Coordinates of C-alpha atoms in Angstrom, one line a residue:
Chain A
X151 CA -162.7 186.3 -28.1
X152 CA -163.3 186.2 -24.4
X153 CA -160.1 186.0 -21.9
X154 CA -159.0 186.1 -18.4
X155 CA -158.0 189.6 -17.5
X156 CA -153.9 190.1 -19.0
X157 CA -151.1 189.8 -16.5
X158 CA -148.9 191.9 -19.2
X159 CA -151.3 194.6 -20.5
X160 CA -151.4 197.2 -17.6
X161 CA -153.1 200.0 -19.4
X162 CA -156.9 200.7 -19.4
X163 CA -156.9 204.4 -19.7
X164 CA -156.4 206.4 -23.0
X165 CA -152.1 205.9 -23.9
X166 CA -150.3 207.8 -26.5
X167 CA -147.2 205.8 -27.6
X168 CA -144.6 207.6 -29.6
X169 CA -145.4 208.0 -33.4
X170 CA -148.7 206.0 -33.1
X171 CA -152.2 206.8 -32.6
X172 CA -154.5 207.4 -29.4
X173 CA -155.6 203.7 -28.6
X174 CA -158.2 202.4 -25.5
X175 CA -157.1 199.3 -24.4
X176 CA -159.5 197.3 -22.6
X177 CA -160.1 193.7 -21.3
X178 CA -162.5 191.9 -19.9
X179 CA -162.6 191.4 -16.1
X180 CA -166.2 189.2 -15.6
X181 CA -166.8 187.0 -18.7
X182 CA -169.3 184.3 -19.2
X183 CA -168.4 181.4 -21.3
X184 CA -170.3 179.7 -24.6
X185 CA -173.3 180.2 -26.0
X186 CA -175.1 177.8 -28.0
X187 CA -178.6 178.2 -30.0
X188 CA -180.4 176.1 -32.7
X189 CA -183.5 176.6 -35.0
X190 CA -185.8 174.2 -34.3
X191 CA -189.6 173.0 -35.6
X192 CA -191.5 176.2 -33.7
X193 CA -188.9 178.4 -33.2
X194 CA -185.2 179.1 -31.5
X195 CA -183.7 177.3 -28.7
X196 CA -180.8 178.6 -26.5
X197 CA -178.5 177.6 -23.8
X198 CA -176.0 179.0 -22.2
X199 CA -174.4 177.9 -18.5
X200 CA -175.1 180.6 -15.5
X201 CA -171.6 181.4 -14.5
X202 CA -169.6 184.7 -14.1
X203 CA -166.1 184.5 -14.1
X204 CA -163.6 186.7 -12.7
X205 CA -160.4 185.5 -14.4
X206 CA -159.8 182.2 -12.9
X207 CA -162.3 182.7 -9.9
X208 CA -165.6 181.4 -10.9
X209 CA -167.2 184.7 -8.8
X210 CA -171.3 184.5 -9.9
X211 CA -173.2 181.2 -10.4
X212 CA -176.3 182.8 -10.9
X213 CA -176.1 185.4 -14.2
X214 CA -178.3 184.9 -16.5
X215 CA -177.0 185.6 -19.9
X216 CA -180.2 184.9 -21.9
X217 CA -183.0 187.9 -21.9
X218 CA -185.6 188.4 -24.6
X219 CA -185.8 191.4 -26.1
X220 CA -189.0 192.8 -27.4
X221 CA -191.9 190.4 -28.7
X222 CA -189.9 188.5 -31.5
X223 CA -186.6 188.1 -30.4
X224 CA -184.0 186.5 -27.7
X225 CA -180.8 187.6 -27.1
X226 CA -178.0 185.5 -25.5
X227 CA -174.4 187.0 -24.7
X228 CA -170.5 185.6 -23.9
X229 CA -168.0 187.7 -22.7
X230 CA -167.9 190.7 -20.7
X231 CA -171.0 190.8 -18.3
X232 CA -171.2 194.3 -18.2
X233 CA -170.8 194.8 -22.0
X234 CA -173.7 192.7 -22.3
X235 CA -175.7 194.7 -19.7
X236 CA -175.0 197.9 -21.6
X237 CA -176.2 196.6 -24.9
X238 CA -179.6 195.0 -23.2
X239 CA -179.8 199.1 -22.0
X240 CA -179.6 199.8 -25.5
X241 CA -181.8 197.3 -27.2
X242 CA -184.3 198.9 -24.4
X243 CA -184.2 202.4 -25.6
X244 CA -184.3 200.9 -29.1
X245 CA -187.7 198.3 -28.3
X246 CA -189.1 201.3 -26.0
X247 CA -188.9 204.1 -29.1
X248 CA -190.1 201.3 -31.1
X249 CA -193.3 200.7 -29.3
X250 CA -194.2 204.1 -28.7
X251 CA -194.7 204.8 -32.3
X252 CA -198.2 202.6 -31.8
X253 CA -198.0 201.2 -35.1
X254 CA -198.8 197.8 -35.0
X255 CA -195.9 196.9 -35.9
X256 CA -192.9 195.6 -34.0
X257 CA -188.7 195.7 -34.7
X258 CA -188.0 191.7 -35.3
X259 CA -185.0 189.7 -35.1
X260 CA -183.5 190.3 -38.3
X261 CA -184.0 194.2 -37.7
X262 CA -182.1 194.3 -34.2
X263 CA -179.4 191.6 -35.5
X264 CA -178.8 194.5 -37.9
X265 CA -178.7 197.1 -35.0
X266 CA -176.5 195.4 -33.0
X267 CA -173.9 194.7 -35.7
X268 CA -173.4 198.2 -36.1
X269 CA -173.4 198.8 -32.9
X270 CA -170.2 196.7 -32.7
X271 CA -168.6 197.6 -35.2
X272 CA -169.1 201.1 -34.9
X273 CA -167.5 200.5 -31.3
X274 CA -164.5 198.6 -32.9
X275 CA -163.7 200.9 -35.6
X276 CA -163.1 203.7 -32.3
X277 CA -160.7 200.9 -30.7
X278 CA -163.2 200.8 -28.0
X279 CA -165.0 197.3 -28.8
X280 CA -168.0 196.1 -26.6
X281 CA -166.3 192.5 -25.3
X282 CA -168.9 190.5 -26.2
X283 CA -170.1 187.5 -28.6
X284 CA -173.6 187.9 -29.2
X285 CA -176.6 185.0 -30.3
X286 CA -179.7 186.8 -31.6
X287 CA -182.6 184.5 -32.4
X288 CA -186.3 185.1 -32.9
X289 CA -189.8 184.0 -34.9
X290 CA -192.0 186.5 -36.5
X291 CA -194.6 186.1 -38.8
X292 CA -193.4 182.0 -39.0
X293 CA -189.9 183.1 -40.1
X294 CA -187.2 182.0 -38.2
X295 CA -184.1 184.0 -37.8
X296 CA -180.8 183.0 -36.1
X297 CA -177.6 185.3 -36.2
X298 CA -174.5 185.9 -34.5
X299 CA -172.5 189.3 -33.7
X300 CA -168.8 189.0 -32.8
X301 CA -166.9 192.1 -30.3
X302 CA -164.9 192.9 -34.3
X303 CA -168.4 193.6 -36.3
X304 CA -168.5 189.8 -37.7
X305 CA -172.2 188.6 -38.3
X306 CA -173.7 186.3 -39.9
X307 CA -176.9 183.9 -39.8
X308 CA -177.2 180.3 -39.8
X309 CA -178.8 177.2 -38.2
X310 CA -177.1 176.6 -35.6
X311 CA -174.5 178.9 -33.7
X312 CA -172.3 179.2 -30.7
X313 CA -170.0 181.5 -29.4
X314 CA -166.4 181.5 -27.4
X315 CA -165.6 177.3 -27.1
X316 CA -168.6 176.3 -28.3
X317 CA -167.6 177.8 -31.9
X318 CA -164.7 174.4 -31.3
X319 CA -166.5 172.0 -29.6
X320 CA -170.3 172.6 -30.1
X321 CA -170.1 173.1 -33.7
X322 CA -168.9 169.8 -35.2
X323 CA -171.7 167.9 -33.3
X324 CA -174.2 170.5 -34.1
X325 CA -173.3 170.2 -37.8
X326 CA -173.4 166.3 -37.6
X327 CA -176.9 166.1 -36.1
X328 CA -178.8 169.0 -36.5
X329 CA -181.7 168.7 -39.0
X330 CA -184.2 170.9 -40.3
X331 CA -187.6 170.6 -38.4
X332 CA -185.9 168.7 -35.5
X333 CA -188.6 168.6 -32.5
X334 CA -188.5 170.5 -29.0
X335 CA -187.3 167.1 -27.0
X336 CA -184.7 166.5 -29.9
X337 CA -183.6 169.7 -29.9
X338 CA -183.0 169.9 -26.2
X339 CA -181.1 166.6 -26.1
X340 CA -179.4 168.2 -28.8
X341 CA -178.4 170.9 -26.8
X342 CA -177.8 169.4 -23.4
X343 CA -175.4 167.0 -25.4
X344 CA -173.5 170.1 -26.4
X345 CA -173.7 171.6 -23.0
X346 CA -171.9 168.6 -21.4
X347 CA -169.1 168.7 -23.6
X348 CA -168.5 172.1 -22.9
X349 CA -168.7 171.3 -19.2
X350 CA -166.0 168.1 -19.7
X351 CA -163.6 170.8 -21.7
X352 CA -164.1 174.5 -20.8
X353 CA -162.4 175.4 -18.2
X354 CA -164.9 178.4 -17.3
X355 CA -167.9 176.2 -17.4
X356 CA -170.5 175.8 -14.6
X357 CA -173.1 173.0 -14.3
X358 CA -176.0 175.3 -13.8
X359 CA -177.3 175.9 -17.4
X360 CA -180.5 177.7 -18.7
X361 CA -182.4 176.8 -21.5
X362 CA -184.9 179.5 -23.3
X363 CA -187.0 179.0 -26.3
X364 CA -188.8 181.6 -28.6
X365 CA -191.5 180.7 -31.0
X366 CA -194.4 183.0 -32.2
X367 CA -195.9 183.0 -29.2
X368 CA -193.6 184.3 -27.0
X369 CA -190.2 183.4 -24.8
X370 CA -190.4 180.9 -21.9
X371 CA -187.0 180.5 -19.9
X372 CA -187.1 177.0 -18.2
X373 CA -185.7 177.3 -14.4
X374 CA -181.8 176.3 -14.2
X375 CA -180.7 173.0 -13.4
X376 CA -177.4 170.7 -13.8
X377 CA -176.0 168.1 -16.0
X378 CA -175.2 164.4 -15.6
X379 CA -171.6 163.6 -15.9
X380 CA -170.3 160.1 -16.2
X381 CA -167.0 159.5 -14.7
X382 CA -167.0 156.0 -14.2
X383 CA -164.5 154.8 -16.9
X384 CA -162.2 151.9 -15.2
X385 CA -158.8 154.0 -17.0
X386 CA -160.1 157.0 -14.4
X387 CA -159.9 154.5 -11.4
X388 CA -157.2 153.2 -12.0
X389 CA -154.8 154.7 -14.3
X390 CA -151.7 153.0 -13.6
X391 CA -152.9 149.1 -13.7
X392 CA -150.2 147.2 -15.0
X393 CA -147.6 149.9 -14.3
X394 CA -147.0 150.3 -10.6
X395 CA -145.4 153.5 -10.0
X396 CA -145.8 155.3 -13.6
X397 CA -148.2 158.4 -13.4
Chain B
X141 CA -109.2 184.8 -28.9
X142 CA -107.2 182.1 -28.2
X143 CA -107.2 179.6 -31.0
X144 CA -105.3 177.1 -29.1
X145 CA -108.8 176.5 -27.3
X146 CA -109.3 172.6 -27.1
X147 CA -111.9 171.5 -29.5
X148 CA -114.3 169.3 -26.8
X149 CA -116.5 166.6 -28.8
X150 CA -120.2 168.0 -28.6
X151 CA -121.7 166.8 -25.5
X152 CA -125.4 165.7 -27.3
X153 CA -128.7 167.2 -26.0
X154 CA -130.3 170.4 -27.4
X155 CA -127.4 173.1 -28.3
X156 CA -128.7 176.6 -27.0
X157 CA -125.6 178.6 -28.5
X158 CA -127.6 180.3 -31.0
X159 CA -130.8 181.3 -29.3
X160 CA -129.3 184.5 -28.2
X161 CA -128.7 185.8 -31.9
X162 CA -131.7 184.4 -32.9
X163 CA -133.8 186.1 -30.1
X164 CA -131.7 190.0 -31.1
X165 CA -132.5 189.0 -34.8
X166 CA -136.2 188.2 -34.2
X167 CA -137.2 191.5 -32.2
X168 CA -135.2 193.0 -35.3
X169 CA -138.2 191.6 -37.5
X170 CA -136.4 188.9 -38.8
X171 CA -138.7 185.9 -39.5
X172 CA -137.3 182.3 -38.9
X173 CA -138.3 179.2 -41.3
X174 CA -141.3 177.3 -40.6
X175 CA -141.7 174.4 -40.1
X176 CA -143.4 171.5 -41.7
X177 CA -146.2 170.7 -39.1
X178 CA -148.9 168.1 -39.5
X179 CA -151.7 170.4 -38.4
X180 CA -153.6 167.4 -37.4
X181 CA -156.4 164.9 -35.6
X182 CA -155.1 162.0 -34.0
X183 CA -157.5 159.8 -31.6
X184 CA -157.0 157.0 -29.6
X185 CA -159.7 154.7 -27.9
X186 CA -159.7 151.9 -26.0
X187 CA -162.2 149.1 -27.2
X188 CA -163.2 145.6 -25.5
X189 CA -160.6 143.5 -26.7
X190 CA -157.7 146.3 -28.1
X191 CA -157.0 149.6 -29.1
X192 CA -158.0 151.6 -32.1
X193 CA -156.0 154.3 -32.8
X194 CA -156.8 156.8 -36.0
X195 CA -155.2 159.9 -38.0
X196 CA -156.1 162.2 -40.9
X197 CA -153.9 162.4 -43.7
X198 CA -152.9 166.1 -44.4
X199 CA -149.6 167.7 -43.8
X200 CA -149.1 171.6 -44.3
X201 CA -146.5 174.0 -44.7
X202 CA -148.0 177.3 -43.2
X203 CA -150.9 178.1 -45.7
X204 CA -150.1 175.1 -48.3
X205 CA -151.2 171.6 -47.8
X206 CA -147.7 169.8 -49.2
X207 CA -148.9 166.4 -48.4
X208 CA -152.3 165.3 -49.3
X209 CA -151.8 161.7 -48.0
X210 CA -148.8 161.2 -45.4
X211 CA -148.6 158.7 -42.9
X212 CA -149.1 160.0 -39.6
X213 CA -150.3 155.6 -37.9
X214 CA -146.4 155.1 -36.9
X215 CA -144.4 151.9 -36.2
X216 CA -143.2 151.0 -32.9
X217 CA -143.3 147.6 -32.4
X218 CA -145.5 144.9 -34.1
X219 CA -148.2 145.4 -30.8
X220 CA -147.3 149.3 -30.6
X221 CA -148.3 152.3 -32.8
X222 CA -147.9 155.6 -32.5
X223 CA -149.6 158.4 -34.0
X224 CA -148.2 161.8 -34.3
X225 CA -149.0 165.8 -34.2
X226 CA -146.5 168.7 -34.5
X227 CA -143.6 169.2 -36.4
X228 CA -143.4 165.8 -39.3
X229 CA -140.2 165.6 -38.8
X230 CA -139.9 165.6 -34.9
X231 CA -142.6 163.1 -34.6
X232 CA -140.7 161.0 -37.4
X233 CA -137.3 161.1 -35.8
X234 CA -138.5 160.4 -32.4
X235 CA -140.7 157.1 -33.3
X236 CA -138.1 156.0 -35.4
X237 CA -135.5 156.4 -32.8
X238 CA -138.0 154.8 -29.8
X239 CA -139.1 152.0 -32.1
X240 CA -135.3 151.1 -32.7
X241 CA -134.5 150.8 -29.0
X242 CA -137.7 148.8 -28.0
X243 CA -136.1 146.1 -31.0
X244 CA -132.7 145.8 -29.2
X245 CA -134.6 146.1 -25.8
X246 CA -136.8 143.1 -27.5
X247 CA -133.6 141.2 -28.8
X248 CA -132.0 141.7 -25.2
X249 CA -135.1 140.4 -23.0
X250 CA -136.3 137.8 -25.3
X251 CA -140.1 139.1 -24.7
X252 CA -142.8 141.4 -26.4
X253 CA -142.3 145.3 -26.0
X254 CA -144.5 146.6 -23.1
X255 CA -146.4 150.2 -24.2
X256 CA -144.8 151.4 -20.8
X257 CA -141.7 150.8 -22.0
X258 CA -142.2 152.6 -25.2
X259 CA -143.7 155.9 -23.0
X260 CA -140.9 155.8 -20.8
X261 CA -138.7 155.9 -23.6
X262 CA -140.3 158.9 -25.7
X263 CA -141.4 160.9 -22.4
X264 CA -137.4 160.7 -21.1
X265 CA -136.6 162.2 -24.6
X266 CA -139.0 164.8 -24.9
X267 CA -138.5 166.3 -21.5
X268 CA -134.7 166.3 -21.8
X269 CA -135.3 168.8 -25.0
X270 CA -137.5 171.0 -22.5
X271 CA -140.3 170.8 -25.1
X272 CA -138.0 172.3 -28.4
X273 CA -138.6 168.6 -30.2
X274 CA -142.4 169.7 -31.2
X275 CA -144.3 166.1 -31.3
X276 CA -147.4 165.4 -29.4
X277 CA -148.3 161.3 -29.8
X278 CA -150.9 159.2 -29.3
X279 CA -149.4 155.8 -28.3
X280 CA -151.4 153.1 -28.1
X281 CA -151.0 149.2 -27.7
X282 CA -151.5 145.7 -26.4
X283 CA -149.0 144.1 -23.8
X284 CA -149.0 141.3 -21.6
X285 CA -151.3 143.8 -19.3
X286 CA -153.8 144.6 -21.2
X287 CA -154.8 147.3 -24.0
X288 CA -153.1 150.7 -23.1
X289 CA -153.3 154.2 -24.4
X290 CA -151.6 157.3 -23.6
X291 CA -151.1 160.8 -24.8
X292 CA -147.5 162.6 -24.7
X293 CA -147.5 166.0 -24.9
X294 CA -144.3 167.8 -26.3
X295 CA -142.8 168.9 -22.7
X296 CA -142.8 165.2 -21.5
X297 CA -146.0 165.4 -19.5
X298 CA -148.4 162.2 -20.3
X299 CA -151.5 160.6 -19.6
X300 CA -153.0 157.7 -19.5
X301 CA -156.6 157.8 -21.1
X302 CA -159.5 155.3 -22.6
X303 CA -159.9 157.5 -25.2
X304 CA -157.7 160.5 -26.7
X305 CA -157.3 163.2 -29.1
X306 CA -154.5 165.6 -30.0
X307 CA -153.5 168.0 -32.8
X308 CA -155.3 170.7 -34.1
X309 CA -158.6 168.8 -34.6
X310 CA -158.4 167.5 -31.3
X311 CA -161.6 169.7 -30.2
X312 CA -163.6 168.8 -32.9
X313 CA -162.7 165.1 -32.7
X314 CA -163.0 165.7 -28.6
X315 CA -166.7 166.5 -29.1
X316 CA -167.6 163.6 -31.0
X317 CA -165.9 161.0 -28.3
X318 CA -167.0 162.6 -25.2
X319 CA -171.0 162.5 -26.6
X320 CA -170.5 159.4 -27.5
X321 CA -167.9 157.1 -26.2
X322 CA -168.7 154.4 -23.4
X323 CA -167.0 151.4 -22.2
X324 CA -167.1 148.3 -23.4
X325 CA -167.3 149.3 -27.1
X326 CA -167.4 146.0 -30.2
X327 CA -164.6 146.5 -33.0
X328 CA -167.4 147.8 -35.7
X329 CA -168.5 150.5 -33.2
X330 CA -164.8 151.4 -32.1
X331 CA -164.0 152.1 -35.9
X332 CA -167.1 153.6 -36.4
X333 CA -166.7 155.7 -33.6
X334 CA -163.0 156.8 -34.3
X335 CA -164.3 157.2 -38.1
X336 CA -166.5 160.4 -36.9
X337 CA -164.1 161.5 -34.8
X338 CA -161.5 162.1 -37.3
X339 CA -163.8 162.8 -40.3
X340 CA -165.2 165.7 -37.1
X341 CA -161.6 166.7 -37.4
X342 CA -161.1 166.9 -41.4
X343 CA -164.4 168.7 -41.9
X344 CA -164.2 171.5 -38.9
X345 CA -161.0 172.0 -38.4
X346 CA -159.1 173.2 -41.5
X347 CA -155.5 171.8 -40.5
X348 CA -156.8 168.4 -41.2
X349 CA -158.3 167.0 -44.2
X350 CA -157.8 164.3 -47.2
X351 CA -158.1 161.0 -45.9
X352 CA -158.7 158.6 -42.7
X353 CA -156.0 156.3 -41.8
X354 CA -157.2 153.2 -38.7
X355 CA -154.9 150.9 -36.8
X356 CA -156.7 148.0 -34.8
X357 CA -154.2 146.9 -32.0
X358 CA -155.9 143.3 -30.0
X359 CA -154.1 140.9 -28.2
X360 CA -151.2 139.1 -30.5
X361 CA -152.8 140.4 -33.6
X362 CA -153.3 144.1 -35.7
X363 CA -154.6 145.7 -38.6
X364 CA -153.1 148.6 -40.3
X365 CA -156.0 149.6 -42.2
X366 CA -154.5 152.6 -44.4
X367 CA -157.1 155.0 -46.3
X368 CA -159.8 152.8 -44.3
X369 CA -162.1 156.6 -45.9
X370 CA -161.5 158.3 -48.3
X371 CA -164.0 161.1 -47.9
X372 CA -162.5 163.6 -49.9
X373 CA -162.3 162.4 -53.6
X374 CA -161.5 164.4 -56.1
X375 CA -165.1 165.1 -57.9
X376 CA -164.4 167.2 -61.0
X377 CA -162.0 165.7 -63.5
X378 CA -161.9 166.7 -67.0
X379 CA -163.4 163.9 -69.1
X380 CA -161.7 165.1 -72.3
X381 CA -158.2 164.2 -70.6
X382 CA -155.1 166.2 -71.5
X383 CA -153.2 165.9 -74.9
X384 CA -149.4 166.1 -74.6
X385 CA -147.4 167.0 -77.5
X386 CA -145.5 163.8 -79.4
X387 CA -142.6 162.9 -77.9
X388 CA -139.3 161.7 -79.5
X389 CA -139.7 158.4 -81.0
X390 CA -137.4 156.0 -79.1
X391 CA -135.4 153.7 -82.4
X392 CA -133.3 151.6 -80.1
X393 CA -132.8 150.3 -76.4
X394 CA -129.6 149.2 -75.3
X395 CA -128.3 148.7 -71.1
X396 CA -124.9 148.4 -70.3
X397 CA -123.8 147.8 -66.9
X398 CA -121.1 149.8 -65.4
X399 CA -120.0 147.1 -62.9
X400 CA -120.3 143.4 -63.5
X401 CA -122.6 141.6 -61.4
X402 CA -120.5 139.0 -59.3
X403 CA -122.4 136.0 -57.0
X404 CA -120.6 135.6 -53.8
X405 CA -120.7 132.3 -52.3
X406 CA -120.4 131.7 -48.9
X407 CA -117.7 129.7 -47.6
X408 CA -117.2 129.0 -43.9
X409 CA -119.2 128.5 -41.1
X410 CA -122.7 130.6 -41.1
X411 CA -122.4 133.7 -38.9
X412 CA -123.8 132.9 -35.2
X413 CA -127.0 134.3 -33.6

């Protein structure tokens, strides 16, 4: 889970209490909100908003949390920004040993899903987790592959995921209306619809989302741009018709 | 101590005298009692003509569901109803007691309860117990002024909203109104609409569950329609049935009353209104 730095946690530095053992105790400081990905007819389609937060400061408008990684895969990350740097360092090393075997043959998405779970959980069993919630999607060879990676080691694959809020709000509309086979406009309504209500109800949200899609021929990431919000509803104008005086 | 100490009669309002020894007995590791909470999704939406307000049906004890079909729609006044999230009885005690002093506020003005009246009422209360009297209510209705609804959150803060959610489900019901809801809505879509908000609720969010209770609230006239869904039934039951061993064989009935029944009959004049 992704916060705002602690007031009451002071420590970040290796502490010995009495009679317990040597823990790290970290928390984020810059943290980017939900994530949201769906499979759709050609591929895997992700969005995520462009903001950084710095506790309650909303410090960078302009991070992009979605980067492909290799041929067959994208990779979309919440929570600490530079977690999620450090593990794209990582997943380069990994694609660059990868390719310089010269083998024709390249690491998918279900192979670096694998990686990257151990990767955190290996860093959560030291008590030194990577602070991040992690979508991995990808196509290859017309299989479609859509996982999630948790900072504790949980992973798992499905249709549809999202990470941080979107696990609360994005969820329940994505498991009313998603379908197998659902087309690219579909599936970026889809999407967008979930964007919006994260932007009514998170409180870290930004109206500057990206949208990236993977299919076997490659990742395109379509250029930012913002939401439509309605606020029009005659309660919103006027709140206290009928009531003079009552808040 | 001085026993000749004057015994004062309690003063009413939240008595703090024991939160001292329970704070030194819970760092020792003591833990409390739960309590009964409702876990919940409750929704609110303002339609053309009314209100619609709706409610799951599950109540939970920690890990346990101990009420698979409770009654969360509540009573206030016959244009007024109140659903409720938090602790069952706190939200129980505090529409009961609201409800009761809108009907002599009624009997005392001669006109219909106002929905203001009734926030006023519950928002002085829940403030006064700085937020230790655990209910967070949808109240909806239809006054004189038009359809209103409001949400009151356990401090005493409220809102006025044309469409709500609280409890635990609240999110998951959240996302279904604020991708769908507009103004202006018919009574079928209103009840549709609140229908996939709370069935959102029962599926995602695993404090909620069982049933789907509706309340339509239009001018001068409401339905209570209890167990409007009922998307949960119970699929697998055992077609063979269950044998019980024979019982005693009953030989012979007989009822005697302990007090004989006497008929009163009024005499004098009726009593006055």
């Amino acid at each position: 889970m992704e916060f705002a730095p602690k007031q009451d946690q002071s420590e970040n530095t290796v502490s010995i209490p009495v009679g317990g053992p040597i823990q790290r105790t970290q928390y984020p400081y810059v943290t980017g909100t939900s994530v949201v990905a769906i499979k759709y007819k050609d591929g895997i389609l992700m969005a995520a908003d462009m903001g950084g937060s710095y506790g309650s400061t909303l410090r960078y408008k302009s991070v992009e949390r979605i980067k492909p990684i290799g041929k067959h895969s994208l990779l979309g990350g919440s929570g600490e920004i530079s977690d999620f740097q450090e593990i794209l360092r990582y997943l380069d090393e990994l694609i660059l040993n990868d390719n310089m075997w010269d083998d024709g043959n390249s690491l998918g998405p279900k192979e670096v899903h694998s990686y990257l779970t151990r990767v955190m959980y290996n860093r959560r069993n030291k008590f030194d987790p990577l602070w991040n919630s992690l979508v991995l999607g990808g196509v290859k060879k017309g299989q479609k592959y859509l996982g999630m990676v948790t900072m504790i080691g949980v992973n798992f694959e499905d249709n549809h995921v999202a990470t941080g809020f979107g696990n609360h709000l994005a969820r329940p509309i994505l498991r009313d209306e998603w379908h197998e086979d659902i087309s690219f406009e579909d599936g970026v309504k889809l999407l967008e619809k979930c964007m919006r209500v994260l932007l009514y109800r998170d409180r870290s949200a930004v109206n500057k989302i990206q949208i990236s899609k993977l299919t076997e021929e490659g990742a395109t990431s379509f250029p930012p741009y913002s939401l439509k919000t309605y606020w029009g509803f005659s309660s919103f104008h006027n709140p206290t018709v009928g009531a003079e005086g009552s808040w | 101590m001085s026993k000749a100490a004057v015994d004062l009669p309690p003063k009413g309002g939240f008595s703090f005298d024991l939160c001292k020894r329970n704070d030194m007995l819970a760092k020792k590791g003591l833990t409390g009692p739960s309590f009964r909470k409702t876990g919940t999704t409750i929704v609110g939406l303002i339609f053309q003509d009314g209100v619609i307000l709706g409610a799951d049906t599950r109540a939970t004890e920690g890990p346990i569901v101990c009420d698979k079909n409770c009654e969360k729609i509540h009573y206030m006044a016959p244009n007024i109803y109140c659903c409720g999230a938090g602790t069952a009885a706190d939200t129980e005690a505090v529409t009961d007691m609201v409800s009761s002093q809108l009907q002599l506020h009624r009997y005392h003005t001669g006109r219909e309860s106002r929905v203001i009246t009734a926030l006023t009422l519950l928002k002085k209360h829940l403030f006064s117990y700085q937020g230790y009297v655990s209910a967070a209510l949808v109240l909806g209705g239809v006054d004189c002024t038009g359809p209103h609804l409001h949400t009151i959150y356990p401090h005493g803060s409220t809102d006025t909203l044309p469409f709500a959610t609280m409890g635990s489900g609240s999110l998951a019901a959240m996302a279904m109104f604020e991708s769908k809801y507009k103004e202006g809505l018919s009574r079928d879509e209103g009840i549709q609409l609140v229908v996939e908000a709370i069935c959102s609720g029962i599926f995602n969010d695993l404090g909620s569950g069982s049933n789907v209770d509706v309340c339509v609230i239009t001018k001068g006239h409401k339905e209570y329609l209890r167990n409007h869904l009922l998307p949960n039934p119970r699929t697998y039951i055992n077609e063979k049935g269950y044998s019980f061993p024979k019982k005693t064989e009953v030989l012979m009935t007989k009822i005697t009353p302990l007090k004989e029944r006497v008929e009163i009959i009024e005499t004098g004049d009726a009593m006055e209104e």
